[in-house]
């Protein structure tokens, strides 16, 4: 019997099939739901990420944009001050040796030739004659053209100075001033700024042809130039052109490092686009011309075609020939490898590539190209830049009275100083070569200042035993006791009253004790620990006796001594203590030089100056430091002291000088307590110098003024002093023979006779005994 109902098992199977089909229908729906959720999550994540990235990118572009505009709308460059030595001047009658002429020409890097000099900075020499062609140069009083001259030197003096082409006499010839150094900011970049109008049109075409042909059509980055450069380089088999635009090169130099990384190249591209967006093409081109790095001169980096033109060829860019311009354009590819001074063959090879490229685009003809390519690469020599840190310190000190420090490092000033390269060199050599003979201890230091007597010009400064070391400047900053250097000041103060004091006045050199309320007794002693009884003022100064100087200083008044020190130019604040009569005054060599300049100029004081003139970056005068002369002491009294200081170098504490020097000089030794400081200050007719030696920690040196500092001074003056010092004749001065023993009038053939200078009316009236038949050699008895 059949039934319509299925068995339970059959029903279960059917339910299972239905369930499987339902699940199958549900799976696509779930999968679609998951995909929809994934798409939604992706959209909700990616879009914010994109927005955040966009904001960050725009922020970074804004940052780059700010860097560009801040630099371009402010001061793009900091231009260092250029510091120059004094220009050598020649005229008939000038004292100068053949050795100095040779030194000066070598210092200025003049080239010696066999024939008549044809180019600037050339010379030839035979015997006493020099034929020289000078360089053009712009001074504080205008531009001076090149001169071709003949100079004859005899007996350390110019005897003939003529123009070689006209054979006419020349009144004055001024050589170019040697470059000393720059007062740089934190970097050492240097440049001479050019306006685009100062750049020849042919040079601009040449530069763009080699470095960026599509400069005026691209937007900072040029894919076509990159492809073209690649093709040209492959065809040539070497790197002839670069793919970077001028704008990219400028951005790299102004804002980025030289690292060859992808990040730097990306930054370079974006910044180039931004730069072109903001600024005119002509401004970008002008900035590039002034920024590009083109070589090195010691620590000074040569930037811009303006300075490179002067550095390599000695003339302005607009004065260059086409082949010389091609050399400069060639340097852009590699400032070291294509440096025409160091690698003239490489520079010539690169120049010829530039000329060939110019010929290919018909900027020059084939004939011009062949003619220009046949020329050798000729660069000019320049004065060697040197390190003179002690002198430059004085320059900065003077300039800072009128200029801010930032101006000195950024405004491109041209500073003409008073430094004499020949005297500076010999001052350094005198210290470097003499110190080892004074002591084997390398801690012994020295400092020196050399000054022109007539005008106070600082000719040389050395601040230590290592002259080029930029450390403690002892010449300017080491204040030490001056010892017996004070004695000429004391006796000058006394001799200004001729009714009381003359060179023949008798002074008391006996035991002395100074008493002051509430103070222990002060008992000064002579250097030799002995007393000499009655001595003349003249003898007391020659032998540098202490006690007569103390007695005289106290007698005329300590305030009078201090006032006389100030009248001689010192600005030192000094307390009126008896010890100042023995030089217990701390002064630097520069401060001592200020005082002794007045002695060397016969009482006429000129403030020391290290700067003569300052020009702005356009070479227009800003400041001239004119000569200042003041006289606050009696010239007659100065003449008396100077006449005695002449004899100090012949018969006194500095008598060894007379055996070493061929000219007459005047000077004074100085030694502080316990031999801690050794000084010598002295002058010829053309040079005055102060030398100090000692230890920085102020320990004893075992050196007196004559055994220490004077030896350095002597070695210096053997090289740089030409003119004897002579006391000038004056109506109010008379000479009389007196006895060096008792100061009374005597005959010149008498024993102990010495001829002294007196202010008229002050000479002794009383006559002394004259021993008949004496040899008259009073010095033999008095000093030996």
XYZ file of C-alpha atoms in Angstrom:
784
model
C 0.000 0.000 0.000
C 1.423 3.165 -1.031
C 1.659 6.326 1.084
C 2.004 10.113 0.175
C 4.203 10.887 3.171
C 7.931 10.451 3.043
C 9.988 8.686 5.594
C 11.720 10.724 8.300
C 15.067 10.031 6.688
C 13.898 11.367 3.348
C 12.504 14.442 4.970
C 15.829 15.095 6.735
C 17.710 14.895 3.446
C 15.358 17.365 1.840
C 15.793 19.786 4.744
C 19.565 19.500 4.407
C 19.425 20.329 0.708
C 17.183 23.312 1.340
C 19.524 24.575 4.044
C 22.599 24.227 1.768
C 20.903 26.125 -1.000
C 19.906 28.891 1.384
C 23.414 29.195 2.661
C 24.732 29.294 -0.878
C 22.337 32.149 -1.606
C 23.508 33.980 1.557
C 27.298 33.689 0.849
C 27.408 36.192 -2.031
C 25.528 38.694 0.045
C 28.015 38.446 2.924
C 31.005 38.624 0.590
C 29.569 41.672 -1.075
C 28.988 43.200 2.319
C 32.588 42.627 3.291
C 33.813 44.173 0.045
C 31.556 47.128 0.577
C 32.893 47.581 4.078
C 36.504 47.282 2.833
C 35.856 49.877 0.134
C 34.294 52.187 2.670
C 37.176 51.744 5.099
C 39.673 52.279 2.299
C 37.951 55.452 1.245
C 37.662 56.769 4.762
C 41.412 56.031 5.377
C 43.033 56.972 2.066
C 41.287 60.280 1.569
C 42.408 61.686 4.937
C 45.883 60.337 4.314
C 45.919 62.042 0.955
C 44.667 65.248 2.485
C 47.252 65.057 5.257
C 49.988 64.370 2.714
C 48.810 67.276 0.610
C 48.809 69.583 3.615
C 52.299 68.414 4.582
C 53.538 68.854 1.022
C 52.069 72.337 0.775
C 53.555 73.133 4.172
C 56.940 71.973 3.008
C 56.629 74.035 -0.179
C 55.697 77.008 1.987
C 58.804 76.383 4.101
C 60.999 76.245 0.997
C 59.300 79.338 -0.348
C 59.965 81.221 2.885
C 63.649 80.309 2.767
C 63.923 81.649 -0.758
C 62.045 84.911 -0.232
C 63.745 85.613 3.092
C 67.165 85.329 1.461
C 66.341 87.206 -1.730
C 64.408 90.039 -0.133
C 67.064 90.573 2.522
C 70.800 90.836 2.099
C 71.841 87.943 -0.103
C 75.540 88.097 0.762
C 77.746 89.165 3.583
C 80.705 90.898 1.972
C 83.893 90.825 4.053
C 86.080 93.880 4.433
C 89.217 93.707 2.302
C 92.296 94.798 4.220
C 95.358 96.114 2.372
C 98.910 96.998 3.359
C 100.301 100.467 2.769
C 101.249 101.058 -0.864
C 104.969 101.463 -1.468
C 105.795 104.990 -2.619
C 109.003 105.908 -4.411
C 110.463 109.365 -4.942
C 113.927 110.781 -5.338
C 115.551 110.989 -1.924
C 113.533 108.185 -0.347
C 115.550 105.926 1.937
C 115.206 102.343 0.720
C 117.630 99.503 0.057
C 117.893 97.294 -3.000
C 117.024 94.370 -0.727
C 113.786 96.060 0.268
C 112.866 96.825 -3.347
C 113.380 93.149 -4.193
C 111.319 92.105 -1.187
C 108.486 94.465 -2.088
C 108.371 93.256 -5.691
C 108.376 89.644 -4.558
C 105.706 90.364 -1.954
C 103.509 91.907 -4.643
C 104.237 88.914 -6.882
C 105.872 90.902 -9.667
C 107.472 88.754 -12.364
C 111.145 89.179 -13.170
C 111.842 89.308 -16.934
C 114.952 89.657 -19.066
C 113.645 92.281 -21.491
C 111.878 95.572 -20.999
C 108.708 94.857 -18.965
C 105.639 94.926 -21.221
C 102.883 93.705 -18.937
C 101.799 95.057 -15.556
C 103.573 93.461 -12.571
C 106.818 92.811 -14.454
C 110.334 94.115 -13.781
C 113.968 93.624 -14.647
C 117.022 94.464 -12.563
C 120.760 94.864 -12.952
C 123.148 96.298 -10.389
C 121.503 99.404 -8.857
C 118.812 99.795 -11.526
C 115.224 98.512 -11.605
C 112.867 98.865 -14.570
C 109.311 98.219 -13.434
C 105.802 98.273 -14.915
C 103.323 98.767 -12.078
C 99.706 97.631 -11.882
C 96.605 99.786 -12.126
C 94.999 100.251 -8.733
C 92.127 102.151 -7.144
C 93.205 104.070 -4.039
C 91.266 106.216 -1.595
C 92.073 109.306 -3.673
C 91.220 107.797 -7.058
C 92.509 105.364 -9.649
C 96.198 105.255 -10.458
C 97.239 103.991 -13.874
C 100.132 101.677 -14.545
C 103.572 103.311 -14.802
C 106.698 102.091 -16.555
C 109.640 103.492 -14.617
C 113.361 103.231 -14.038
C 114.552 103.445 -10.429
C 118.181 103.814 -9.393
C 119.205 103.024 -5.799
C 122.549 104.129 -4.361
C 123.607 104.083 -0.712
C 120.102 103.051 0.356
C 118.475 106.032 -1.329
C 116.512 106.629 -4.554
C 118.766 108.781 -6.731
C 116.843 108.595 -10.024
C 113.184 108.018 -10.927
C 112.171 108.456 -14.577
C 109.416 107.447 -16.980
C 110.950 104.905 -19.356
C 108.940 106.069 -22.382
C 109.291 109.836 -21.950
C 112.652 109.804 -20.095
C 111.158 112.567 -17.942
C 111.617 112.625 -14.198
C 108.727 111.346 -12.079
C 107.853 113.036 -8.791
C 106.127 110.063 -7.152
C 105.238 106.487 -8.058
C 102.801 104.493 -5.977
C 102.647 100.714 -6.256
C 99.482 98.695 -5.780
C 98.611 97.867 -2.183
C 99.139 94.237 -1.185
C 96.089 92.329 0.013
C 96.539 91.315 3.645
C 93.379 89.499 4.622
C 89.633 89.806 4.916
C 87.540 90.500 7.975
C 85.203 87.612 7.304
C 81.865 86.514 8.769
C 81.514 82.893 9.902
C 82.316 81.688 6.382
C 85.260 82.865 4.308
C 83.479 83.666 1.067
C 84.653 86.677 -0.882
C 83.247 88.384 -3.960
C 83.153 91.629 -5.926
C 79.536 92.389 -6.777
C 78.609 93.129 -10.387
C 75.505 94.726 -11.815
C 74.225 93.022 -14.947
C 74.980 96.214 -16.882
C 78.668 95.718 -16.001
C 78.729 92.288 -17.638
C 79.597 92.189 -21.371
C 76.852 90.846 -23.615
C 79.236 88.347 -25.207
C 80.035 86.933 -21.775
C 76.349 86.399 -20.957
C 75.801 84.637 -24.280
C 78.876 82.491 -23.698
C 77.783 81.545 -20.178
C 74.236 80.624 -21.200
C 75.480 78.700 -24.225
C 77.611 76.427 -22.044
C 75.562 76.239 -18.864
C 71.879 76.815 -19.776
C 70.809 77.460 -23.379
C 67.088 77.544 -22.577
C 67.460 79.799 -19.523
C 64.953 82.367 -20.760
C 62.284 79.786 -21.711
C 62.241 77.190 -18.904
C 60.674 77.515 -15.447
C 63.677 76.562 -13.386
C 63.946 72.892 -14.397
C 64.442 71.909 -18.025
C 63.956 68.259 -19.031
C 64.944 69.082 -22.623
C 68.295 70.468 -21.462
C 68.917 67.354 -19.421
C 68.257 65.163 -22.468
C 70.283 67.384 -24.787
C 73.232 67.426 -22.405
C 73.096 63.663 -22.094
C 73.117 63.270 -25.886
C 75.996 65.747 -26.371
C 78.089 64.091 -23.672
C 77.525 60.632 -25.169
C 78.392 61.908 -28.643
C 81.540 63.673 -27.420
C 82.674 60.755 -25.329
C 83.150 63.051 -22.339
C 81.206 65.456 -20.161
C 80.842 68.661 -22.158
C 77.587 70.082 -20.815
C 75.617 69.777 -17.611
C 71.892 69.153 -17.308
C 71.187 71.453 -14.388
C 69.836 74.874 -15.190
C 71.478 78.061 -13.931
C 68.583 78.373 -11.530
C 69.246 74.910 -10.113
C 72.943 75.672 -9.743
C 72.103 78.903 -7.945
C 69.680 77.162 -5.603
C 72.268 74.495 -4.808
C 74.911 77.109 -3.990
C 72.660 79.421 -1.982
C 70.470 77.001 -0.051
C 71.604 73.396 -0.277
C 74.621 71.192 0.311
C 76.771 69.571 -2.358
C 75.564 66.075 -1.385
C 74.467 64.037 -4.406
C 71.275 62.562 -2.969
C 67.751 62.146 -4.334
C 66.308 64.282 -1.528
C 68.675 67.138 -2.357
C 67.831 66.924 -6.082
C 64.093 66.978 -5.304
C 64.511 70.003 -3.050
C 66.621 71.641 -5.726
C 63.915 71.129 -8.348
C 61.079 72.479 -6.203
C 63.096 75.464 -4.993
C 64.131 76.276 -8.556
C 60.468 76.360 -9.603
C 59.594 78.570 -6.643
C 62.521 80.895 -7.333
C 61.433 81.342 -10.946
C 57.860 81.887 -9.786
C 58.863 84.816 -7.586
C 61.729 86.568 -9.319
C 62.684 88.004 -12.665
C 65.074 86.080 -14.891
C 67.537 88.971 -15.011
C 67.770 89.115 -11.215
C 68.370 85.363 -11.090
C 71.095 85.669 -13.723
C 72.773 88.569 -11.918
C 72.680 86.657 -8.637
C 74.211 83.599 -10.291
C 77.031 85.679 -11.777
C 77.897 86.944 -8.288
C 77.412 83.660 -6.407
C 79.140 80.931 -8.410
C 82.227 79.410 -6.727
C 85.336 79.809 -8.882
C 88.381 78.951 -6.783
C 90.323 79.283 -3.559
C 92.984 81.691 -2.329
C 94.192 80.197 0.937
C 91.246 80.324 3.308
C 89.440 82.839 1.075
C 86.837 81.354 -1.258
C 86.597 83.125 -4.627
C 82.921 83.623 -5.546
C 81.467 85.384 -8.556
C 82.926 86.363 -11.910
C 83.733 89.871 -10.680
C 86.310 88.717 -8.137
C 87.464 85.797 -10.301
C 88.276 88.205 -13.131
C 90.469 90.308 -10.834
C 91.986 87.289 -9.090
C 92.986 85.399 -12.236
C 93.573 88.216 -14.744
C 94.049 91.379 -12.693
C 91.307 93.377 -14.424
C 87.560 93.928 -14.499
C 85.309 91.452 -16.299
C 84.414 93.984 -18.998
C 88.138 94.378 -19.798
C 88.747 90.689 -20.501
C 89.417 89.282 -23.932
C 87.129 86.561 -25.295
C 89.623 83.780 -24.562
C 89.979 85.000 -20.956
C 86.194 85.036 -20.578
C 86.120 81.501 -21.932
C 88.596 80.442 -19.230
C 86.282 81.817 -16.505
C 83.230 80.104 -17.986
C 85.224 76.890 -18.161
C 86.048 77.049 -14.444
C 82.342 76.654 -13.599
C 82.558 72.964 -14.450
C 85.221 72.350 -11.798
C 86.849 75.183 -9.867
C 89.764 73.068 -8.686
C 90.451 70.929 -11.740
C 90.157 73.846 -14.190
C 91.938 76.408 -12.007
C 94.126 78.345 -14.501
C 96.740 79.189 -11.866
C 97.265 75.632 -10.660
C 96.250 73.648 -13.754
C 96.762 75.822 -16.856
C 96.688 72.810 -19.203
C 93.293 71.692 -17.903
C 92.022 75.266 -18.078
C 93.202 75.597 -21.668
C 91.533 72.358 -22.691
C 88.246 73.463 -21.177
C 88.593 76.958 -22.694
C 89.008 75.454 -26.161
C 85.810 73.438 -25.699
C 83.976 76.658 -24.841
C 85.457 78.414 -27.886
C 84.540 75.488 -30.178
C 80.973 75.540 -28.912
C 80.825 79.294 -29.554
C 82.065 78.783 -33.089
C 79.462 76.073 -33.723
C 76.629 78.505 -32.969
C 78.439 81.324 -34.832
C 79.165 83.512 -31.824
C 82.704 83.649 -33.182
C 84.177 82.740 -36.560
C 86.365 79.775 -37.312
C 89.320 82.122 -37.746
C 88.669 83.754 -34.374
C 88.391 80.367 -32.729
C 91.717 79.213 -34.149
C 93.464 82.430 -33.145
C 92.038 82.441 -29.614
C 92.735 78.727 -29.110
C 96.381 79.250 -30.005
C 96.908 81.620 -27.085
C 98.396 80.378 -23.841
C 96.433 80.731 -20.619
C 98.134 83.615 -18.809
C 97.129 84.599 -15.305
C 98.520 87.391 -13.154
C 100.275 87.118 -9.840
C 98.863 88.940 -6.876
C 100.356 90.075 -3.636
C 100.497 87.157 -1.253
C 97.821 87.341 1.405
C 99.279 86.789 4.836
C 98.329 86.286 8.418
C 99.079 89.254 10.641
C 96.718 88.636 13.546
C 98.304 91.094 15.985
C 98.217 93.924 13.455
C 94.683 93.065 12.322
C 93.602 93.302 15.976
C 94.792 96.914 15.972
C 92.959 97.552 12.700
C 89.713 96.199 14.127
C 90.190 98.249 17.283
C 90.507 101.453 15.275
C 87.658 100.625 12.894
C 85.272 99.711 15.702
C 85.345 103.340 16.813
C 83.428 104.196 13.623
C 81.871 100.947 12.377
C 79.765 98.163 13.838
C 81.372 94.725 13.871
C 78.649 93.441 11.524
C 79.483 96.165 8.996
C 83.098 95.054 8.917
C 82.013 91.511 8.073
C 79.231 92.211 5.611
C 79.439 95.583 3.833
C 82.398 94.917 1.537
C 84.570 97.744 2.844
C 88.086 98.292 1.454
C 90.441 99.141 4.306
C 93.851 100.668 3.575
C 96.169 100.174 6.522
C 99.590 101.461 7.513
C 101.296 98.049 7.667
C 104.723 97.966 6.033
C 105.216 94.385 4.752
C 109.016 94.658 4.771
C 109.190 95.928 8.351
C 106.540 93.444 9.484
C 108.531 90.558 7.999
C 111.775 91.684 9.629
C 110.071 92.264 12.988
C 108.758 88.716 12.904
C 112.160 87.370 11.905
C 113.945 89.325 14.637
C 111.699 87.764 17.284
C 111.634 84.249 15.846
C 115.409 84.101 15.314
C 116.559 85.915 18.481
C 114.386 84.319 21.171
C 116.148 80.905 20.977
C 119.461 82.698 21.624
C 118.037 84.436 24.690
C 116.639 81.296 26.286
C 116.152 77.652 25.457
C 112.823 77.817 27.255
C 110.180 77.996 24.528
C 107.739 79.602 26.944
C 109.683 82.859 26.812
C 107.509 85.305 24.903
C 108.095 88.550 23.070
C 106.084 91.348 21.504
C 106.987 94.329 19.365
C 105.415 97.466 17.918
C 107.064 99.505 15.152
C 105.889 103.041 14.427
C 106.724 105.866 12.047
C 108.066 108.766 14.140
C 106.697 111.455 11.848
C 103.017 110.497 11.822
C 102.326 107.693 14.298
C 101.602 105.120 11.573
C 101.855 101.604 12.958
C 104.225 99.818 10.587
C 104.377 96.384 12.232
C 102.975 94.493 15.211
C 103.982 91.085 16.561
C 102.042 89.622 19.460
C 104.150 86.597 20.419
C 106.946 84.202 19.502
C 104.626 82.632 16.909
C 103.691 85.719 14.860
C 100.925 84.103 12.783
C 99.239 82.494 15.810
C 95.788 83.930 16.490
C 96.054 83.856 20.239
C 96.785 86.286 23.020
C 98.036 89.545 21.525
C 100.778 90.628 23.934
C 101.581 93.763 21.971
C 98.091 95.058 22.561
C 96.921 93.342 25.729
C 99.891 92.284 27.888
C 100.246 95.047 30.482
C 103.536 94.723 32.328
C 105.670 96.968 34.519
C 107.783 99.221 32.324
C 110.735 99.632 34.699
C 113.364 102.170 33.655
C 111.449 103.204 30.523
C 109.821 105.767 32.842
C 113.105 107.585 33.548
C 113.172 109.723 30.374
C 109.652 110.859 31.325
C 110.788 111.853 34.844
C 113.805 113.756 33.586
C 111.728 115.401 30.839
C 109.345 116.681 33.498
C 112.306 118.060 35.458
C 114.101 119.602 32.469
C 111.023 121.581 31.466
C 112.002 123.864 34.337
C 115.565 124.838 33.298
C 115.922 127.108 36.300
C 116.015 123.996 38.494
C 117.248 121.142 36.318
C 119.710 120.704 33.450
C 121.633 117.707 32.162
C 124.571 118.822 34.303
C 122.495 119.149 37.498
C 123.982 117.204 40.390
C 121.686 114.509 41.804
C 122.022 112.597 45.030
C 122.622 108.858 44.649
C 122.785 107.890 48.309
C 120.647 105.717 50.553
C 117.043 106.855 50.436
C 113.993 106.004 52.501
C 110.488 107.229 51.760
C 108.134 107.459 54.708
C 104.367 107.782 54.509
C 101.873 107.754 57.409
C 100.582 104.262 58.082
C 102.870 102.717 55.466
C 106.153 100.820 55.867
C 109.261 102.679 54.795
C 110.092 102.329 51.119
C 113.811 101.978 50.398
C 114.612 101.702 46.673
C 117.961 100.387 45.508
C 120.064 100.657 42.368
C 120.364 97.666 40.072
C 123.986 97.090 41.170
C 122.991 97.417 44.870
C 125.528 100.249 45.277
C 125.379 104.014 45.835
C 127.328 106.404 43.632
C 127.229 109.640 45.587
C 126.798 112.813 43.576
C 126.114 112.202 39.874
C 124.948 114.444 37.054
C 121.437 113.999 35.695
C 123.081 113.004 32.405
C 125.093 110.222 34.034
C 122.075 109.050 36.057
C 120.089 108.608 32.821
C 122.957 106.940 30.934
C 123.598 104.414 33.707
C 119.908 104.137 34.625
C 120.504 104.717 38.347
C 117.289 104.261 40.308
C 117.734 106.474 43.380
C 118.424 109.749 41.505
C 115.283 109.134 39.425
C 113.240 108.517 42.587
C 114.549 111.636 44.295
C 113.935 113.754 41.181
C 110.397 112.452 40.698
C 109.453 113.156 44.293
C 111.154 116.555 44.187
C 109.263 117.815 41.121
C 106.035 116.147 42.268
C 104.561 112.789 41.294
C 101.563 114.547 39.745
C 103.979 116.393 37.484
C 105.445 113.075 36.324
C 101.949 111.716 35.626
C 100.964 114.876 33.737
C 104.110 114.650 31.619
C 103.321 111.008 30.809
C 99.866 112.121 29.655
C 101.331 115.023 27.671
C 103.416 112.489 25.748
C 100.217 110.700 24.680
C 99.528 108.151 27.413
C 95.899 107.642 28.416
C 96.825 105.359 31.283
C 95.288 106.098 34.655
C 98.219 106.240 37.100
C 98.126 106.653 40.883
C 100.586 109.101 42.421
C 102.683 106.554 44.293
C 106.461 106.857 44.724
C 106.961 103.482 43.052
C 105.951 104.934 39.681
C 109.396 106.580 39.594
C 110.846 103.075 39.162
C 108.324 102.153 36.473
C 105.772 100.340 38.633
C 103.209 101.141 35.961
C 101.578 98.378 33.954
C 101.556 99.219 30.246
C 101.325 97.262 27.019
C 103.939 97.619 24.271
C 101.414 99.623 22.232
C 100.888 102.014 25.142
C 104.653 102.427 25.561
C 104.973 103.034 21.815
C 102.424 105.840 22.116
C 104.714 107.617 24.604
C 107.999 106.995 22.805
C 106.531 108.136 19.483
C 106.481 111.603 21.034
C 110.170 111.324 21.929
C 111.011 110.136 18.399
C 109.049 113.056 16.890
C 110.860 115.589 19.098
C 107.869 116.260 21.307
C 105.162 116.343 18.626
C 102.665 113.614 19.433
C 100.572 111.820 16.793
C 98.044 109.212 17.987
C 98.976 105.770 16.712
C 96.907 104.800 13.700
C 96.740 101.515 11.825
C 94.143 102.573 9.225
C 94.680 105.261 6.639
C 91.406 105.201 4.691
C 88.191 103.210 4.129
C 86.229 102.813 0.897
C 82.757 101.336 0.464
C 81.991 98.349 -1.749
C 81.643 100.688 -4.747
C 85.146 102.024 -3.973
C 83.911 105.411 -2.912
C 85.669 107.078 0.064
C 83.942 106.692 3.420
C 86.607 107.736 5.898
C 90.107 109.146 5.891
C 92.096 109.130 9.085
C 94.098 112.295 8.635
C 97.292 113.091 10.459
C 96.841 114.598 13.918
C 99.720 116.367 15.631
C 99.795 117.807 19.125
C 102.523 119.314 21.261
C 102.157 119.578 25.035
C 105.797 119.434 26.098
C 108.668 121.825 25.484
C 110.572 120.701 22.367
C 113.765 122.121 23.931
C 113.390 119.828 26.951
C 112.689 116.847 24.649
C 115.889 117.694 22.741
C 117.891 117.476 25.957
C 116.470 114.068 26.866
C 116.905 112.730 23.325
C 120.521 113.898 23.211
C 121.136 111.908 26.388
C 119.316 108.868 24.964
C 121.638 108.989 21.953
C 124.518 108.610 24.380
C 122.677 105.800 26.198
C 123.157 103.777 22.982
C 126.838 104.772 22.761
C 128.122 104.832 26.310
C 125.285 103.801 28.637
C 123.222 100.697 29.331
C 122.675 100.166 25.571
C 126.267 100.857 24.488
C 126.520 97.564 22.590
C 124.275 99.068 19.912
C 127.005 101.434 18.736
C 129.118 98.432 17.729
C 126.280 96.800 15.770
C 124.544 99.627 13.927
C 125.987 101.864 11.236
C 123.587 104.706 12.020
C 122.993 106.827 15.113
C 119.999 105.885 17.245
C 118.511 106.863 20.599
C 116.864 104.616 23.131
C 116.358 103.381 26.659
C 116.540 99.986 28.324
C 113.937 98.890 30.849
C 113.966 96.109 33.435
C 111.269 95.462 36.025
C 111.741 94.025 39.525
C 113.330 90.569 39.748
C 114.051 90.649 35.990
C 110.448 89.765 35.183
C 110.247 92.086 32.162
C 112.878 93.071 29.638
C 112.158 96.193 27.567
C 113.823 98.337 24.962
C 112.351 101.436 23.315
C 114.330 103.360 20.766
C 114.321 105.142 17.436
C 116.323 106.127 14.402
C 115.493 109.037 12.100
C 112.855 106.976 10.292
C 111.655 104.179 12.612
C 110.655 103.832 16.278
C 110.137 100.472 17.970
C 109.276 99.028 21.373
C 110.209 95.437 22.212
C 109.212 93.428 25.294
C 110.252 89.960 26.423
C 109.021 87.966 29.406
C 106.928 85.032 30.572
C 103.154 85.053 30.541
C 103.036 83.887 34.172
C 105.299 86.809 35.221
C 108.140 84.691 36.544
C 111.725 86.030 36.385
C 113.509 85.812 33.040
C 117.179 86.401 34.049
C 117.203 89.022 31.251
C 117.790 92.733 31.601
C 116.637 95.251 29.030
C 120.049 95.170 27.352
C 120.533 91.391 27.423
C 116.995 90.599 26.240
C 114.689 92.957 24.385
C 117.497 95.156 23.089
C 118.976 92.262 21.118
C 115.699 91.756 19.265
C 115.493 95.517 18.660
C 119.066 95.573 17.357
C 118.477 92.736 14.892
C 115.368 94.481 13.634
C 117.002 97.884 13.144
C 119.964 96.391 11.309
C 117.481 95.568 8.526
C 114.885 98.350 8.515
C 116.510 101.587 9.780
C 118.277 103.718 7.167
C 118.388 107.198 8.641
C 120.359 108.355 11.679
C 118.525 110.191 14.411
C 119.883 113.671 15.089
C 118.615 116.228 17.553
C 117.177 119.067 15.474
C 118.911 122.408 15.707
C 116.847 125.056 17.484
C 117.516 128.734 18.291
C 116.910 128.204 22.006
C 119.489 125.448 22.393
C 123.231 125.732 23.038
C 126.026 123.241 23.604
C 128.625 123.564 26.317
C 131.536 121.452 27.492
C 131.146 120.434 31.126
C 132.768 118.019 33.493
C 130.820 114.787 33.717
C 132.094 114.486 37.285
C 130.919 117.753 38.846
C 128.779 119.367 36.107
C 130.949 122.511 35.919
C 132.157 124.219 32.745
C 135.415 122.875 31.369
C 137.435 122.715 28.172
C 136.755 119.991 25.611
C 140.287 118.624 25.992
C 139.980 118.346 29.756
C 139.561 115.154 31.705
C 135.945 114.006 32.060
C 134.808 116.628 29.526
C 131.510 116.025 27.742
C 129.542 118.284 25.437
C 125.962 118.599 26.667
C 122.910 120.359 25.327
C 121.295 123.165 27.326
C 118.312 125.431 27.021
C 119.873 128.834 26.418
C 120.631 130.631 29.669
C 120.593 127.472 31.798
C 124.141 126.263 31.163
C 126.455 126.330 34.205
C 128.407 129.541 34.789
C 130.980 128.246 37.242
C 134.177 126.847 35.794
C 135.809 123.764 37.221
C 139.408 122.747 37.415
C 140.900 121.453 34.212
C 143.709 118.909 34.515
C 146.282 119.779 31.910
C 147.576 117.066 29.662
C 144.612 114.718 30.092
C 143.601 112.489 27.225
C 140.057 113.832 27.350
C 138.656 110.320 27.255
C 136.289 110.819 30.166
C 134.158 107.845 29.133
C 137.058 105.478 29.701
C 137.240 106.631 33.326
C 133.535 107.101 33.928
C 132.086 103.926 32.462
C 134.912 101.452 32.507
